[in-house]
Short mmCIF file of C-alpha atoms in Angstrom, two decimals:
data_model
loop_
_atom_site.label_atom_id
_atom_site.label_comp_id
_atom_site.label_asym_id
_atom_site.label_seq_id
_atom_site.Cartn_x
_atom_site.Cartn_y
_atom_site.Cartn_z
CA MET A 1 47.91 -17.57 3.21
CA ASN A 2 47.66 -14.89 5.87
CA HIS A 3 47.62 -12.20 3.19
CA LEU A 4 44.32 -13.63 1.93
CA LYS A 5 42.50 -13.23 5.25
CA PRO A 6 41.55 -9.56 4.76
CA LEU A 7 40.23 -10.35 1.27
CA VAL A 8 38.20 -13.31 2.55
CA ALA A 9 36.83 -11.21 5.40
CA ALA A 10 35.80 -8.48 2.97
CA MET A 11 34.08 -11.02 0.74
CA LEU A 12 32.18 -12.47 3.70
CA LEU A 13 31.03 -9.00 4.73
CA THR A 14 29.84 -8.34 1.19
CA LEU A 15 27.93 -11.61 1.07
CA ALA A 16 26.39 -10.92 4.47
CA GLY A 17 25.23 -7.51 3.29
CA ALA A 18 23.83 -8.96 0.08
CA SER A 19 21.93 -11.64 2.00
CA GLN A 20 20.11 -8.93 3.92
CA ALA A 21 18.64 -7.40 0.78
CA ALA A 22 14.94 -8.18 0.47
CA ASN A 23 12.63 -8.12 -2.54
CA VAL A 24 9.66 -5.93 -1.67
CA LEU A 25 6.54 -6.04 -3.83
CA VAL A 26 4.73 -2.70 -4.07
CA VAL A 27 1.15 -3.07 -5.29
CA LEU A 28 -0.68 0.00 -6.57
CA SER A 29 -4.06 0.57 -8.15
CA ASP A 30 -4.05 1.24 -11.86
CA ALA A 31 -7.34 3.14 -11.60
CA ASN A 32 -7.22 6.88 -12.30
CA HIS A 33 -10.63 7.62 -10.81
CA LEU A 34 -13.07 6.52 -8.14
CA GLU A 35 -16.70 5.94 -9.01
CA LEU A 36 -18.95 7.73 -6.52
CA LYS A 37 -22.67 7.55 -5.83
CA ASP A 38 -25.06 8.97 -8.43
CA GLY A 39 -22.67 8.19 -11.27
CA LYS A 40 -20.11 10.84 -10.33
CA ARG A 41 -16.38 10.31 -10.77
CA TYR A 42 -13.46 11.57 -8.72
CA PRO A 43 -10.04 11.75 -10.45
CA THR A 44 -7.46 10.08 -8.23
CA GLY A 45 -4.51 7.69 -8.09
CA PHE A 46 -1.79 7.04 -5.51
CA TYR A 47 -0.60 9.67 -3.05
CA LEU A 48 2.97 10.70 -3.84
CA ASN A 49 4.29 10.68 -0.28
CA GLU A 50 2.56 7.40 0.56
CA LEU A 51 4.49 5.69 -2.22
CA ALA A 52 7.72 7.67 -2.33
CA GLN A 53 8.60 8.07 1.35
CA PRO A 54 8.65 4.33 2.20
CA LEU A 55 10.12 3.60 -1.23
CA LYS A 56 13.09 5.90 -0.61
CA LEU A 57 13.74 4.25 2.74
CA LEU A 58 13.74 0.79 1.13
CA LEU A 59 16.00 1.75 -1.76
CA ASP A 60 18.42 3.68 0.44
CA ALA A 61 18.74 0.55 2.60
CA GLY A 62 19.66 -1.52 -0.46
CA HIS A 63 16.45 -3.50 -0.87
CA ASP A 64 15.00 -4.47 -4.25
CA VAL A 65 11.54 -3.28 -5.21
CA THR A 66 9.08 -4.68 -7.75
CA PHE A 67 5.99 -2.70 -8.77
CA ALA A 68 2.68 -4.27 -9.74
CA THR A 69 -0.89 -3.22 -10.52
CA PRO A 70 -3.90 -5.45 -11.24
CA THR A 71 -3.55 -5.27 -15.02
CA GLY A 72 0.05 -4.09 -15.33
CA GLN A 73 -0.92 -0.60 -16.43
CA ALA A 74 1.14 2.30 -15.11
CA PRO A 75 -0.47 3.90 -12.05
CA THR A 76 -1.49 7.55 -11.80
CA VAL A 77 -0.33 9.98 -9.16
CA ASP A 78 -3.15 11.88 -7.44
CA ALA A 79 -2.58 15.53 -8.36
CA THR A 80 -3.81 16.72 -4.97
CA SER A 81 -0.90 14.89 -3.31
CA LEU A 82 1.71 17.06 -5.04
CA ASP A 83 1.72 19.43 -2.09
CA VAL A 84 4.46 20.44 0.33
CA MET A 85 2.07 19.84 3.24
CA TYR A 86 2.75 16.11 2.88
CA PHE A 87 6.50 16.68 3.06
CA GLY A 88 6.81 18.78 6.16
CA GLY A 89 6.24 21.99 4.22
CA ASP A 90 9.60 21.54 2.46
CA ALA A 91 9.54 22.14 -1.30
CA ALA A 92 12.98 20.55 -1.73
CA THR A 93 11.81 17.32 -0.08
CA LEU A 94 8.71 17.25 -2.29
CA LYS A 95 10.89 17.61 -5.39
CA GLN A 96 13.30 14.95 -4.17
CA HIS A 97 10.49 12.41 -3.95
CA GLN A 98 8.94 13.52 -7.25
CA ASP A 99 12.33 13.04 -8.89
CA LEU A 100 12.63 9.54 -7.43
CA VAL A 101 9.28 8.46 -8.90
CA ALA A 102 10.18 10.10 -12.22
CA LYS A 103 13.59 8.39 -12.33
CA LEU A 104 11.99 4.98 -11.81
CA GLU A 105 9.43 5.78 -14.57
CA ILE A 106 6.66 4.24 -12.48
CA THR A 107 3.95 6.36 -14.10
CA SER A 108 5.36 6.25 -17.63
CA GLN A 109 2.89 4.83 -20.13
CA GLN A 110 5.76 3.71 -22.40
CA ARG A 111 8.57 2.64 -20.06
CA SER A 112 6.93 1.78 -16.74
CA PRO A 113 8.52 -1.22 -14.94
CA VAL A 114 5.11 -2.17 -13.51
CA ILE A 115 3.96 -5.76 -13.99
CA SER A 116 0.51 -7.31 -13.58
CA LEU A 117 -0.68 -9.33 -10.61
CA ALA A 118 -1.05 -12.26 -13.01
CA ARG A 119 2.66 -11.94 -13.79
CA VAL A 120 3.47 -11.77 -10.07
CA GLU A 121 1.59 -15.04 -9.60
CA GLN A 122 3.38 -16.57 -12.56
CA ILE A 123 6.80 -15.57 -11.18
CA GLY A 124 5.82 -17.05 -7.84
CA TYR A 125 4.81 -15.37 -4.60
CA ALA A 126 7.75 -16.99 -2.82
CA ARG A 127 10.08 -14.57 -4.61
CA TYR A 128 8.83 -11.66 -2.50
CA ASP A 129 9.75 -11.04 1.11
CA ALA A 130 7.37 -8.20 1.95
CA LEU A 131 4.39 -6.37 0.50
CA TYR A 132 3.56 -2.67 0.56
CA ILE A 133 0.33 -0.99 -0.59
CA PRO A 134 0.05 2.82 -0.52
CA GLY A 135 -3.20 4.75 -0.59
CA GLY A 136 -4.93 7.50 -2.43
CA HIS A 137 -8.58 6.81 -3.20
CA ALA A 138 -7.71 4.55 -6.15
CA PRO A 139 -7.51 1.26 -4.19
CA MET A 140 -11.22 1.72 -3.42
CA GLN A 141 -11.91 1.38 -7.15
CA ASP A 142 -10.09 -1.86 -7.95
CA LEU A 143 -7.82 -3.32 -5.26
CA ILE A 144 -10.60 -3.96 -2.75
CA ARG A 145 -12.38 -6.29 -5.18
CA SER A 146 -9.35 -7.96 -6.83
CA ALA A 147 -9.38 -11.74 -6.39
CA ALA A 148 -5.79 -11.83 -7.70
CA LEU A 149 -4.68 -9.54 -4.89
CA GLY A 150 -6.64 -11.69 -2.46
CA ARG A 151 -4.61 -14.74 -3.48
CA LEU A 152 -1.38 -12.80 -3.01
CA LEU A 153 -2.46 -11.62 0.43
CA ALA A 154 -3.44 -15.16 1.42
CA HIS A 155 0.10 -16.33 0.61
CA PHE A 156 1.65 -13.56 2.69
CA HIS A 157 -0.75 -14.28 5.53
CA GLN A 158 -0.03 -18.00 5.55
CA ALA A 159 3.72 -17.42 5.36
CA GLY A 160 3.67 -14.66 7.99
CA LYS A 161 5.38 -12.25 5.58
CA THR A 162 5.27 -8.55 6.43
CA THR A 163 2.36 -6.76 4.78
CA ALA A 164 2.32 -2.96 5.15
CA LEU A 165 -0.44 -0.61 4.00
CA VAL A 166 -1.30 3.04 4.54
CA CYS A 167 -4.29 5.43 4.35
CA HIS A 168 -6.82 3.89 1.91
CA GLY A 169 -4.35 1.06 1.27
CA PRO A 170 -5.52 -1.14 4.18
CA ALA A 171 -8.94 -1.35 2.53
CA ALA A 172 -7.23 -3.59 -0.04
CA LEU A 173 -7.24 -6.31 2.62
CA LEU A 174 -10.91 -6.74 1.72
CA SER A 175 -9.77 -8.47 -1.47
CA ALA A 176 -9.04 -11.50 0.72
CA LEU A 177 -12.76 -11.93 1.35
CA SER A 178 -14.47 -14.88 -0.31
CA LYS A 179 -15.73 -13.66 -3.69
CA PRO A 180 -14.53 -10.10 -3.00
CA GLU A 181 -16.35 -8.43 -5.89
CA ALA A 182 -19.74 -9.67 -4.71
CA SER A 183 -18.86 -8.95 -1.07
CA ILE A 184 -17.89 -5.37 -1.85
CA GLU A 185 -21.05 -4.85 -3.87
CA ARG A 186 -23.12 -5.97 -0.88
CA MET A 187 -21.23 -3.59 1.39
CA GLU A 188 -21.74 -0.69 -1.03
CA GLN A 189 -25.45 -1.38 -0.85
CA GLY A 190 -25.36 -1.29 2.94
CA GLY A 191 -25.42 -5.02 3.50
CA LYS A 192 -23.51 -6.66 6.34
CA ALA A 193 -23.75 -10.29 5.29
CA THR A 194 -20.02 -10.70 4.92
CA PRO A 195 -18.94 -14.27 4.10
CA PRO A 196 -17.18 -15.97 7.03
CA GLY A 197 -13.51 -16.88 6.92
CA TRP A 198 -11.84 -13.52 6.23
CA ILE A 199 -8.20 -14.18 7.05
CA TYR A 200 -7.81 -10.85 8.86
CA ALA A 201 -10.91 -11.15 11.08
CA GLY A 202 -9.93 -10.14 14.61
CA TYR A 203 -6.74 -8.35 13.52
CA ARG A 204 -6.07 -4.94 15.02
CA MET A 205 -5.64 -2.40 12.23
CA THR A 206 -6.25 1.14 11.12
CA VAL A 207 -7.22 2.92 7.90
CA ILE A 208 -8.29 6.45 7.07
CA SER A 209 -11.07 7.13 9.56
CA ASN A 210 -14.68 7.99 8.86
CA GLN A 211 -14.00 11.24 10.69
CA GLU A 212 -11.12 12.12 8.35
CA GLU A 213 -13.17 11.12 5.31
CA GLY A 214 -15.84 13.52 6.54
CA LEU A 215 -13.32 16.32 6.99
CA ALA A 216 -12.05 15.74 3.43
CA GLN A 217 -15.53 15.47 1.93
CA GLY A 218 -15.13 18.80 0.14
CA SER A 219 -12.39 17.41 -2.07
CA LEU A 220 -15.00 15.13 -3.68
CA LYS A 221 -16.78 18.25 -4.95
CA GLY A 222 -20.25 17.20 -3.88
CA GLY A 223 -19.72 13.52 -4.52
CA VAL A 224 -20.21 10.77 -1.94
CA MET A 225 -18.16 7.59 -1.64
CA LYS A 226 -20.03 4.32 -2.08
CA LEU A 227 -18.12 2.74 0.77
CA LEU A 228 -16.01 4.11 3.63
CA PRO A 229 -12.84 2.11 4.37
CA GLN A 230 -13.28 2.12 8.15
CA THR A 231 -16.87 0.92 7.92
CA ALA A 232 -15.95 -1.77 5.41
CA LEU A 233 -13.09 -3.18 7.47
CA GLU A 234 -15.19 -3.18 10.62
CA THR A 235 -18.00 -4.96 8.76
CA ALA A 236 -15.52 -7.59 7.60
CA GLY A 237 -14.37 -8.24 11.17
CA ALA A 238 -11.38 -5.95 11.80
CA ARG A 239 -10.63 -4.53 15.25
CA TYR A 240 -10.32 -0.91 14.21
CA SER A 241 -8.60 1.90 16.09
CA SER A 242 -7.61 5.45 15.15
CA ASN A 243 -5.66 8.47 16.30
CA ALA A 244 -7.02 10.95 18.86
CA THR A 245 -6.37 13.94 16.58
CA PRO A 246 -7.30 13.78 12.86
CA TRP A 247 -4.48 13.78 10.31
CA THR A 248 -1.77 12.92 12.83
CA SER A 249 0.40 9.84 12.32
CA TYR A 250 -1.02 6.60 13.67
CA VAL A 251 0.30 3.10 13.02
CA VAL A 252 -0.97 -0.29 14.22
CA THR A 253 1.05 -3.51 14.08
CA ASP A 254 -0.56 -6.92 14.53
CA ARG A 255 1.22 -10.11 13.52
CA GLU A 256 2.35 -9.69 9.89
CA LEU A 257 0.29 -6.54 9.34
CA ILE A 258 1.52 -2.95 9.58
CA THR A 259 -1.23 -0.42 8.89
CA GLY A 260 -1.06 3.37 8.85
CA GLN A 261 -4.08 5.63 9.06
CA ASN A 262 -3.40 8.59 6.78
CA PRO A 263 -0.77 10.38 4.65
CA ALA A 264 1.04 11.57 7.79
CA SER A 265 1.58 7.91 8.73
CA ALA A 266 3.47 6.93 5.56
CA LEU A 267 6.98 7.60 6.84
CA GLN A 268 6.33 5.73 10.09
CA VAL A 269 4.87 2.78 8.19
CA GLY A 270 7.92 2.77 5.91
CA GLN A 271 10.25 2.75 8.91
CA ALA A 272 8.32 -0.07 10.56
CA LEU A 273 8.56 -2.08 7.33
CA LEU A 274 12.28 -1.37 7.08
CA ASP A 275 12.80 -2.43 10.70
CA ARG A 276 11.05 -5.74 10.02
CA LEU A 277 13.28 -6.40 7.03
CA THR A 278 16.40 -5.52 9.01
CA LYS A 279 15.47 -7.97 11.75
#
């Protein structure tokens, strides 16, 4: 029987490794534009590095990833994010992450593996161990007012499951407001009568700052956002903080939440998420 001991030990190591694999749900917007004031539209989607950098960390560590959008449509990459500046100025690193997204066919209209939030609910929230939401302006179009996302977030909140978000992504936490669509509409009109009971009230968090939004205003080509993420989260009851220098990495962790402020924070958010899963 002694000759079986190495085989048994190897099997136990394999099972131990397999048990550490988590199923991470990545929720993206399926909007390809953001509606601005005065009827203007800004073409957008998800930022490549904000999705791909944490995604690569998760896959390299052996975790499983499921992709979802509100309606199950394939998401759109924001063309302005296809820039080496978000990858340390390294063209090879940019291509590596582009190739990863292409290989997974996330943005493919015919073969995308993306499922709807309704399907996620049907499968059962308990299947997922962690949640990640990247930014780009697109979440400001649909995720912030999605009641389906609000139900998902409520499950993760109640279960204390890690919820990580970056840049405009943390604004999606507003979907957990009571009647989020009406609440967001009031905020867009300058109202502050936010319904009580937001599950993240009092949480420390960050999101792209009003200062950074102002610095990037030119990219909207004369358009103006209906609602700034920082202002919205503060109105809802968040304890907001930001970096001292715009566009530098800044991450805040509070209970189950991990929030990153801007594109430069994506890698650090991904590492923090990975560390939580490892522990």
